[in-house]
mmCIF file of C-alpha atoms and ligand atoms in Angstrom:
data_model
loop_
_atom_site.group_PDB
_atom_site.id
_atom_site.type_symbol
_atom_site.label_atom_id
_atom_site.label_comp_id
_atom_site.label_asym_id
_atom_site.label_seq_id
_atom_site.Cartn_x
_atom_site.Cartn_y
_atom_site.Cartn_z
ATOM 1 C CA MET Y 1 -0.011 -0.156 0.170
ATOM 2 C CA SER Y 2 1.293 3.462 -0.591
ATOM 3 C CA ALA Y 3 2.273 5.756 2.309
ATOM 4 C CA LEU Y 4 -0.607 8.215 1.020
ATOM 5 C CA LYS Y 5 -3.249 5.675 1.070
ATOM 6 C CA PHE Y 6 -1.764 4.377 4.522
ATOM 7 C CA ILE Y 7 -2.124 7.736 6.086
ATOM 8 C CA LYS Y 8 -5.819 8.017 4.786
ATOM 9 C CA GLU Y 9 -6.581 4.636 5.968
ATOM 10 C CA CYS Y 10 -5.313 5.694 9.467
ATOM 11 C CA GLN Y 11 -7.308 8.977 9.306
ATOM 12 C CA GLU Y 12 -10.410 6.942 8.626
ATOM 13 C CA LYS Y 13 -9.783 5.063 11.503
ATOM 14 C CA VAL Y 14 -9.525 8.097 13.831
ATOM 15 C CA PHE Y 15 -12.629 9.644 12.242
ATOM 16 C CA SER Y 16 -14.620 6.537 12.959
ATOM 17 C CA GLY Y 17 -13.630 6.637 16.587
ATOM 18 C CA GLU Y 18 -11.247 3.833 16.532
ATOM 19 C CA ARG Y 19 -7.667 3.936 18.038
ATOM 20 C CA ILE Y 20 -4.781 3.556 15.664
ATOM 21 C CA SER Y 21 -2.515 0.447 16.647
ATOM 22 C CA VAL Y 22 0.921 1.002 17.979
ATOM 23 C CA GLU Y 23 2.025 -0.575 14.397
ATOM 24 C CA ASP Y 24 0.035 1.953 12.458
ATOM 25 C CA ALA Y 25 1.692 4.881 14.860
ATOM 26 C CA LYS Y 26 5.333 3.447 14.095
ATOM 27 C CA ASN Y 27 4.731 3.513 10.232
ATOM 28 C CA LEU Y 28 3.128 6.870 10.373
ATOM 29 C CA PHE Y 29 6.172 8.118 12.264
ATOM 30 C CA ASN Y 30 8.293 6.669 9.351
ATOM 31 C CA VAL Y 31 6.465 7.911 6.214
ATOM 32 C CA PRO Y 32 9.019 9.246 3.628
ATOM 33 C CA ASN Y 33 9.715 12.967 3.885
ATOM 34 C CA GLU Y 34 7.821 13.626 0.607
ATOM 35 C CA ASP Y 35 4.586 12.434 2.205
ATOM 36 C CA LEU Y 36 5.044 14.578 5.263
ATOM 37 C CA LYS Y 37 2.705 17.178 3.782
ATOM 38 C CA GLU Y 38 -0.167 14.910 3.547
ATOM 39 C CA LEU Y 39 0.410 13.326 6.989
ATOM 40 C CA ALA Y 40 0.373 16.997 8.336
ATOM 41 C CA LYS Y 41 -2.671 17.673 6.347
ATOM 42 C CA CYS Y 42 -4.644 14.654 7.601
ATOM 43 C CA ALA Y 43 -3.563 15.586 11.152
ATOM 44 C CA ASN Y 44 -4.915 19.055 10.700
ATOM 45 C CA GLU Y 45 -8.232 17.685 9.599
ATOM 46 C CA ILE Y 46 -8.489 15.479 12.767
ATOM 47 C CA THR Y 47 -7.762 18.612 14.758
ATOM 48 C CA ARG Y 48 -10.346 20.592 13.316
ATOM 49 C CA ASP Y 49 -12.980 17.710 13.299
ATOM 50 C CA TYR Y 50 -12.332 16.993 16.896
ATOM 51 C CA ASN Y 51 -11.272 20.491 18.310
ATOM 52 C CA GLY Y 52 -12.674 22.970 15.868
ATOM 53 C CA ASN Y 53 -10.777 26.391 15.213
ATOM 54 C CA LYS Y 54 -9.986 27.484 18.531
ATOM 55 C CA VAL Y 55 -6.228 27.649 19.792
ATOM 56 C CA ASP Y 56 -5.761 26.986 23.355
ATOM 57 C CA VAL Y 57 -3.687 30.222 24.514
ATOM 58 C CA GLU Y 58 -1.711 29.719 27.959
ATOM 59 C CA GLN Y 59 0.427 31.864 29.978
ATOM 60 C CA LEU Y 60 2.780 30.591 32.625
ATOM 61 C CA ASN Y 61 4.211 32.220 35.493
ATOM 62 C CA ASN Y 62 7.497 30.709 36.848
ATOM 63 C CA ILE Y 63 6.650 31.519 40.456
ATOM 64 C CA LYS Y 64 10.158 30.096 41.820
ATOM 65 C CA LYS Y 65 13.036 30.425 39.657
ATOM 66 C CA ASN Y 66 15.432 28.506 41.716
ATOM 67 C CA ALA Y 67 18.795 26.569 41.808
ATOM 68 C CA CYS Y 68 16.852 23.141 41.458
ATOM 69 C CA SER Y 69 18.147 20.214 43.203
ATOM 70 C CA GLU Y 70 17.852 17.933 39.860
ATOM 71 C CA ASP Y 71 20.280 17.473 37.395
ATOM 72 C CA CYS Y 72 18.131 17.542 34.054
ATOM 73 C CA THR Y 73 20.902 18.290 31.432
ATOM 74 C CA PHE Y 74 18.728 20.731 29.434
ATOM 75 C CA CYS Y 75 17.544 22.800 32.274
ATOM 76 C CA GLY Y 76 18.745 26.307 32.992
ATOM 77 C CA GLN Y 77 17.617 26.170 36.230
ATOM 78 C CA SER Y 78 19.575 23.174 37.636
ATOM 79 C CA ALA Y 79 21.839 23.924 40.528
ATOM 80 C CA PHE Y 80 24.442 21.400 38.813
ATOM 81 C CA PHE Y 81 25.078 23.712 36.033
ATOM 82 C CA ASP Y 82 26.482 27.409 35.925
ATOM 83 C CA THR Y 83 24.166 29.021 33.746
ATOM 84 C CA GLY Y 84 24.108 32.440 35.523
ATOM 85 C CA ILE Y 85 20.244 32.762 35.514
ATOM 86 C CA GLU Y 86 18.858 35.009 37.936
ATOM 87 C CA THR Y 87 16.941 33.164 40.775
ATOM 88 C CA TYR Y 88 14.082 34.424 43.069
ATOM 89 C CA GLN Y 89 11.802 33.039 45.520
ATOM 90 C CA LEU Y 90 7.955 32.572 45.674
ATOM 91 C CA PRO Y 91 6.239 36.016 45.236
ATOM 92 C CA SER Y 92 3.332 37.413 47.141
ATOM 93 C CA PRO Y 93 -0.208 36.566 46.127
ATOM 94 C CA GLU Y 94 -0.845 39.970 45.358
ATOM 95 C CA GLU Y 95 1.753 39.945 42.831
ATOM 96 C CA VAL Y 96 0.554 36.926 41.180
ATOM 97 C CA VAL Y 97 -3.119 38.087 41.122
ATOM 98 C CA THR Y 98 -1.810 41.154 39.214
ATOM 99 C CA LYS Y 99 0.004 39.188 36.474
ATOM 100 C CA ALA Y 100 -3.103 36.573 36.268
ATOM 101 C CA LYS Y 101 -5.384 39.385 35.722
ATOM 102 C CA LYS Y 102 -3.314 40.853 32.817
ATOM 103 C CA ALA Y 103 -2.931 37.328 31.432
ATOM 104 C CA LYS Y 104 -6.664 37.228 31.493
ATOM 105 C CA GLU Y 105 -7.249 40.586 29.748
ATOM 106 C CA GLU Y 106 -4.721 39.471 27.038
ATOM 107 C CA GLY Y 107 -6.869 36.423 26.187
ATOM 108 C CA ALA Y 108 -5.259 33.574 28.171
ATOM 109 C CA GLU Y 109 -7.731 30.861 29.092
ATOM 110 C CA SER Y 110 -5.489 29.107 31.524
ATOM 111 C CA TYR Y 111 -2.673 30.384 33.859
ATOM 112 C CA CYS Y 112 -0.034 27.686 34.905
ATOM 113 C CA LEU Y 113 1.962 28.170 37.908
ATOM 114 C CA VAL Y 114 5.351 26.622 37.671
ATOM 115 C CA ALA Y 115 7.969 26.196 40.152
ATOM 116 C CA ALA Y 116 11.516 25.077 39.812
ATOM 117 C CA TRP Y 117 12.153 22.246 42.504
ATOM 118 C CA ARG Y 118 12.170 18.689 42.879
ATOM 119 C CA GLU Y 119 9.040 18.878 45.014
ATOM 120 C CA PRO Y 120 7.298 21.633 47.230
ATOM 121 C CA SER Y 121 8.240 21.682 50.900
ATOM 122 C CA LYS Y 122 5.429 21.926 53.255
ATOM 123 C CA LYS Y 123 6.000 25.680 53.590
ATOM 124 C CA ASP Y 124 6.093 26.213 50.062
ATOM 125 C CA PHE Y 125 3.201 24.157 49.180
ATOM 126 C CA THR Y 126 1.175 26.108 51.816
ATOM 127 C CA ASN Y 127 2.215 29.476 50.041
ATOM 128 C CA VAL Y 128 1.190 28.251 46.714
ATOM 129 C CA CYS Y 129 -2.068 27.335 48.088
ATOM 130 C CA ASN Y 130 -2.876 30.756 49.232
ATOM 131 C CA ILE Y 131 -1.741 32.176 45.787
ATOM 132 C CA ILE Y 132 -4.122 29.694 44.019
ATOM 133 C CA THR Y 133 -7.081 30.786 46.506
ATOM 134 C CA GLU Y 134 -6.378 34.529 45.784
ATOM 135 C CA ILE Y 135 -6.448 33.784 42.185
ATOM 136 C CA ASN Y 136 -9.761 31.967 42.222
ATOM 137 C CA GLU Y 137 -11.149 34.587 44.371
ATOM 138 C CA LYS Y 138 -10.014 37.831 42.503
ATOM 139 C CA VAL Y 139 -9.423 36.699 38.655
ATOM 140 C CA GLY Y 140 -11.530 33.780 37.617
ATOM 141 C CA ILE Y 141 -9.037 32.134 35.311
ATOM 142 C CA SER Y 142 -8.414 28.497 34.959
ATOM 143 C CA VAL Y 143 -5.423 27.467 37.189
ATOM 144 C CA GLU Y 144 -2.913 24.934 36.314
ATOM 145 C CA CYS Y 145 0.167 23.943 38.227
ATOM 146 C CA SER Y 146 3.529 22.519 37.736
ATOM 147 C CA LEU Y 147 5.085 22.025 41.070
ATOM 148 C CA GLY Y 148 7.259 18.520 40.704
ATOM 149 C CA PHE Y 149 6.597 15.495 42.724
ATOM 150 C CA LEU Y 150 3.380 15.429 44.838
ATOM 151 C CA THR Y 151 2.118 13.473 47.495
ATOM 152 C CA LYS Y 152 -1.442 12.315 47.443
ATOM 153 C CA GLU Y 153 -2.425 14.778 50.016
ATOM 154 C CA GLN Y 154 -1.223 17.524 48.156
ATOM 155 C CA ALA Y 155 -2.728 16.355 44.808
ATOM 156 C CA LYS Y 156 -6.188 16.217 46.712
ATOM 157 C CA LYS Y 157 -5.643 19.796 48.143
ATOM 158 C CA LEU Y 158 -4.893 20.975 44.726
ATOM 159 C CA LYS Y 159 -8.207 19.462 43.405
ATOM 160 C CA GLU Y 160 -10.029 21.060 46.256
ATOM 161 C CA LEU Y 161 -8.640 24.260 45.197
ATOM 162 C CA LYS Y 162 -10.204 23.790 41.945
ATOM 163 C CA VAL Y 163 -6.884 23.395 39.975
ATOM 164 C CA LYS Y 164 -7.856 22.039 36.658
ATOM 165 C CA ARG Y 165 -4.849 20.318 35.380
ATOM 166 C CA TYR Y 166 -1.559 19.298 36.421
ATOM 167 C CA ASN Y 167 1.753 19.386 34.484
ATOM 168 C CA HIS Y 168 4.388 16.915 34.963
ATOM 169 C CA ASN Y 169 6.508 15.855 31.883
ATOM 170 C CA LEU Y 170 8.041 12.771 30.721
ATOM 171 C CA GLU Y 171 10.878 14.910 29.382
ATOM 172 C CA THR Y 172 12.043 12.372 26.968
ATOM 173 C CA ALA Y 173 11.587 8.537 26.064
ATOM 174 C CA LYS Y 174 12.323 5.948 29.032
ATOM 175 C CA SER Y 175 15.291 4.636 27.036
ATOM 176 C CA LYS Y 176 17.064 8.200 26.747
ATOM 177 C CA PHE Y 177 16.042 9.252 30.344
ATOM 178 C CA PRO Y 178 19.036 7.985 32.260
ATOM 179 C CA GLU Y 179 21.218 10.193 29.980
ATOM 180 C CA ILE Y 180 19.056 13.194 30.699
ATOM 181 C CA CYS Y 181 18.668 12.993 34.390
ATOM 182 C CA THR Y 182 20.146 10.844 37.185
ATOM 183 C CA THR Y 183 18.643 12.391 40.392
ATOM 184 C CA HIS Y 184 15.464 10.815 39.879
ATOM 185 C CA THR Y 185 13.816 8.108 37.755
ATOM 186 C CA TYR Y 186 11.168 8.049 34.774
ATOM 187 C CA GLN Y 187 9.092 5.833 37.058
ATOM 188 C CA ASP Y 188 9.100 8.716 39.713
ATOM 189 C CA ARG Y 189 7.565 10.961 36.851
ATOM 190 C CA LEU Y 190 5.057 8.352 36.058
ATOM 191 C CA ASP Y 191 4.042 7.822 39.582
ATOM 192 C CA THR Y 192 3.554 11.608 40.026
ATOM 193 C CA LEU Y 193 1.355 11.521 37.006
ATOM 194 C CA GLU Y 194 -0.742 8.622 38.600
ATOM 195 C CA ILE Y 195 -1.027 10.481 41.824
ATOM 196 C CA ALA Y 196 -2.521 13.405 39.958
ATOM 197 C CA ARG Y 197 -4.872 11.547 37.985
ATOM 198 C CA GLU Y 198 -6.255 9.531 41.027
ATOM 199 C CA ALA Y 199 -6.861 12.805 42.676
ATOM 200 C CA GLY Y 200 -9.067 13.933 39.882
ATOM 201 C CA LEU Y 201 -6.640 16.395 38.248
ATOM 202 C CA GLU Y 202 -6.677 16.555 34.476
ATOM 203 C CA LEU Y 203 -3.146 15.775 33.290
ATOM 204 C CA CYS Y 204 -0.784 17.736 31.160
ATOM 205 C CA THR Y 205 2.295 15.840 30.342
ATOM 206 C CA GLY Y 206 4.859 15.778 27.468
ATOM 207 C CA GLY Y 207 8.473 16.353 26.921
ATOM 208 C CA ILE Y 208 11.206 18.136 25.125
ATOM 209 C CA ILE Y 209 12.566 17.020 21.761
ATOM 210 C CA GLY Y 210 15.935 17.758 20.202
ATOM 211 C CA LEU Y 211 17.800 16.395 23.197
ATOM 212 C CA GLY Y 212 19.962 14.171 20.884
ATOM 213 C CA GLU Y 213 17.301 11.523 20.856
ATOM 214 C CA THR Y 214 16.877 9.343 18.028
ATOM 215 C CA ARG Y 215 13.388 9.266 16.009
ATOM 216 C CA GLU Y 216 12.951 5.924 17.643
ATOM 217 C CA GLN Y 217 13.046 7.422 20.921
ATOM 218 C CA ARG Y 218 10.756 10.487 19.902
ATOM 219 C CA MET Y 219 8.235 7.613 18.852
ATOM 220 C CA GLU Y 220 8.787 5.826 22.022
ATOM 221 C CA MET Y 221 7.629 8.873 24.029
ATOM 222 C CA THR Y 222 4.807 9.419 21.856
ATOM 223 C CA LEU Y 223 3.550 5.940 22.389
ATOM 224 C CA GLU Y 224 3.917 6.350 26.092
ATOM 225 C CA LEU Y 225 1.955 9.644 25.853
ATOM 226 C CA ALA Y 226 -0.783 7.739 24.061
ATOM 227 C CA ARG Y 227 -0.908 5.187 26.670
ATOM 228 C CA ILE Y 228 -1.320 7.719 29.482
ATOM 229 C CA TYR Y 229 -3.847 9.568 27.155
ATOM 230 C CA PRO Y 230 -3.637 13.031 28.800
ATOM 231 C CA GLU Y 231 -5.878 15.842 28.465
ATOM 232 C CA GLU Y 232 -3.171 17.854 27.419
ATOM 233 C CA VAL Y 233 0.245 17.070 25.608
ATOM 234 C CA THR Y 234 2.958 19.885 26.013
ATOM 235 C CA ILE Y 235 5.991 19.407 23.530
ATOM 236 C CA ASN Y 236 8.905 21.796 23.958
ATOM 237 C CA ILE Y 237 11.895 22.151 21.329
ATOM 238 C CA LEU Y 238 15.029 22.199 22.911
ATOM 239 C CA VAL Y 239 16.806 25.838 22.981
ATOM 240 C CA PRO Y 240 20.308 24.838 24.242
ATOM 241 C CA VAL Y 241 21.201 26.903 27.408
ATOM 242 C CA PRO Y 242 24.876 28.048 27.685
ATOM 243 C CA GLY Y 243 26.429 26.264 30.430
ATOM 244 C CA THR Y 244 24.287 23.040 30.452
ATOM 245 C CA PRO Y 245 25.833 19.824 28.971
ATOM 246 C CA LEU Y 246 23.441 20.409 26.007
ATOM 247 C CA GLU Y 247 24.534 23.870 25.098
ATOM 248 C CA LEU Y 248 26.081 22.666 21.870
ATOM 249 C CA GLN Y 249 23.274 20.486 20.841
ATOM 250 C CA VAL Y 250 22.396 20.879 17.183
ATOM 251 C CA ASN Y 251 18.671 21.770 16.166
ATOM 252 C CA LEU Y 252 16.160 19.296 14.933
ATOM 253 C CA PRO Y 253 15.213 19.618 11.595
ATOM 254 C CA ASN Y 254 11.642 21.143 11.245
ATOM 255 C CA SER Y 255 10.488 17.941 9.347
ATOM 256 C CA GLU Y 256 11.045 15.939 12.393
ATOM 257 C CA ILE Y 257 9.157 18.479 14.516
ATOM 258 C CA THR Y 258 6.287 18.482 12.194
ATOM 259 C CA ARG Y 259 6.514 14.477 12.100
ATOM 260 C CA ILE Y 260 6.035 14.155 15.982
ATOM 261 C CA PHE Y 261 3.150 16.752 16.182
ATOM 262 C CA SER Y 262 1.108 15.012 13.437
ATOM 263 C CA VAL Y 263 1.620 11.539 14.753
ATOM 264 C CA ILE Y 264 0.490 12.586 18.374
ATOM 265 C CA ARG Y 265 -2.820 14.017 16.913
ATOM 266 C CA PHE Y 266 -3.386 10.541 15.335
ATOM 267 C CA LEU Y 267 -3.019 9.143 18.570
ATOM 268 C CA LEU Y 268 -4.735 11.754 20.822
ATOM 269 C CA PRO Y 269 -7.322 13.181 18.739
ATOM 270 C CA GLU Y 270 -9.245 14.950 21.581
ATOM 271 C CA SER Y 271 -6.357 16.311 23.404
ATOM 272 C CA VAL Y 272 -4.956 19.856 23.455
ATOM 273 C CA ILE Y 273 -1.477 19.544 21.826
ATOM 274 C CA LYS Y 274 0.534 22.427 22.839
ATOM 275 C CA ILE Y 275 3.621 23.912 21.240
ATOM 276 C CA SER Y 276 5.677 24.857 24.047
ATOM 277 C CA GLY Y 277 9.232 26.241 24.690
ATOM 278 C CA GLY Y 278 11.464 26.706 21.641
ATOM 279 C CA ARG Y 279 8.300 27.741 19.246
ATOM 280 C CA GLU Y 280 9.714 31.166 18.355
ATOM 281 C CA THR Y 281 13.238 30.080 18.486
ATOM 282 C CA ASN Y 282 13.342 26.776 16.453
ATOM 283 C CA LEU Y 283 10.428 27.637 13.972
ATOM 284 C CA ASP Y 284 10.872 30.330 11.447
ATOM 285 C CA ASP Y 285 7.059 30.960 11.419
ATOM 286 C CA ALA Y 286 6.681 30.826 15.201
ATOM 287 C CA GLY Y 287 4.220 27.866 15.130
ATOM 288 C CA GLU Y 288 1.801 28.634 11.969
ATOM 289 C CA GLU Y 289 2.722 25.320 10.294
ATOM 290 C CA LEU Y 290 2.386 23.290 13.564
ATOM 291 C CA LEU Y 291 -0.989 24.794 14.311
ATOM 292 C CA GLN Y 292 -1.982 23.332 10.860
ATOM 293 C CA SER Y 293 -0.245 19.966 11.390
ATOM 294 C CA GLY Y 294 -1.661 18.613 14.636
ATOM 295 C CA ALA Y 295 -1.032 21.120 17.347
ATOM 296 C CA ASN Y 296 -3.869 23.304 18.640
ATOM 297 C CA GLY Y 297 -2.393 24.993 21.701
ATOM 298 C CA ILE Y 298 0.605 27.684 22.409
ATOM 299 C CA ILE Y 299 2.156 29.306 25.205
ATOM 300 C CA THR Y 300 2.297 32.835 24.786
ATOM 301 C CA GLN Y 301 4.195 35.852 26.614
ATOM 302 C CA GLY Y 302 7.483 33.873 27.477
ATOM 303 C CA TYR Y 303 8.647 30.653 29.019
ATOM 304 C CA LEU Y 304 10.281 29.601 32.310
ATOM 305 C CA THR Y 305 13.786 31.101 31.533
ATOM 306 C CA MET Y 306 13.516 32.822 28.176
ATOM 307 C CA ASP Y 307 11.222 35.247 26.466
ATOM 308 C CA GLY Y 308 8.630 34.538 23.838
ATOM 309 C CA ASN Y 309 6.356 36.552 21.418
ATOM 310 C CA ASP Y 310 3.958 38.741 23.197
ATOM 311 C CA ALA Y 311 0.272 37.881 23.225
ATOM 312 C CA GLN Y 312 -0.822 40.474 20.575
ATOM 313 C CA LYS Y 313 1.369 39.083 17.948
ATOM 314 C CA ASP Y 314 0.458 35.564 18.779
ATOM 315 C CA ARG Y 315 -3.029 36.519 18.467
ATOM 316 C CA LYS Y 316 -2.553 38.032 15.014
ATOM 317 C CA MET Y 317 -0.661 35.024 13.906
ATOM 318 C CA ILE Y 318 -3.615 32.777 14.977
ATOM 319 C CA GLU Y 319 -5.984 34.879 13.124
ATOM 320 C CA LYS Y 320 -3.765 35.316 10.055
ATOM 321 C CA ILE Y 321 -4.159 31.292 9.611
ATOM 322 C CA GLY Y 322 -7.945 31.512 10.015
ATOM 323 C CA LEU Y 323 -8.019 29.899 13.440
ATOM 324 C CA GLU Y 324 -9.293 31.712 16.595
ATOM 325 C CA ALA Y 325 -7.394 32.709 19.624
HETATM 326 S S1 LIG E 401 13.730 20.296 34.440
HETATM 327 FE FE1 LIG E 401 12.599 20.667 36.629
HETATM 328 S S2 LIG E 401 13.264 19.222 37.847
HETATM 329 FE FE2 LIG E 401 14.809 19.255 36.297
HETATM 330 S S3 LIG E 401 16.313 20.658 36.898
HETATM 331 FE FE3 LIG E 401 14.788 21.922 35.553
HETATM 332 S S4 LIG E 401 13.399 22.705 37.125
HETATM 333 FE FE4 LIG E 401 14.395 20.913 38.244
#
């Protein structure tokens, strides 16, 4: 069967509500470069059919930029590497409320509180809970959190505070993980996702591509994401941070980036698939093509350790390609 016919057959399966098999996903991942356009087009049609034209626009607030105890080799916030980033402690609830209000005014539907630590201490967790309570009372925006490892009690508390979604990334494929991080395991990450899901929180998970992994390993991570079936997938594209072991890592070709976004859409038709860090740096068009190749979400106004496009510019880009911000 030709690759084009095979892509169409997989699309038909998805439209009929059937899940494509692991074998199908592997074959989609390996379609020849000349058929990539068709793969992306079919992924886009699945996105429109399941999710309409709306793009999920999110803003992040890195509430604790810290010298983190973990040694993730891509991360500018790890205490293991001399990256010279500015660090700060948790802000007051008032400061976060002001930023969350601004995010809402700029059109963000969700506001994600992110902290750079392995897990929150008792005191920090209480402070984050106070921040969430204030946002709920004074802003009225969907709050999401990314706070590292969680206990069952902490996950339950976040659910009580009406946190909608918990982010915890797989980072990479299981087979690549020991090269990327040695201070915790892949299983630790899976366990946290399980704890969050058991508490009733929606899941946001994904990883970073371009860490030197093979296509096979990107496929491995994709299949793990499909197994977890999160409400949201977040894919970052590495921007090498000077001072980290990956500072000289060569960029992934755009075709490999399109490939993973498209196949994830075939596997997870209903999920939000978000282009996260590295969008503006790695993609010449800041995401236009990926938003028409399976992705239906972006982060605007910057990331944890780097700036991004401002909300207005992103809104215009979304409207330019006929989608809704
Ligand atoms: S990725 Fe997260 S856990 Fe790893 S070093 Fe950075 S902040 Fe710490």
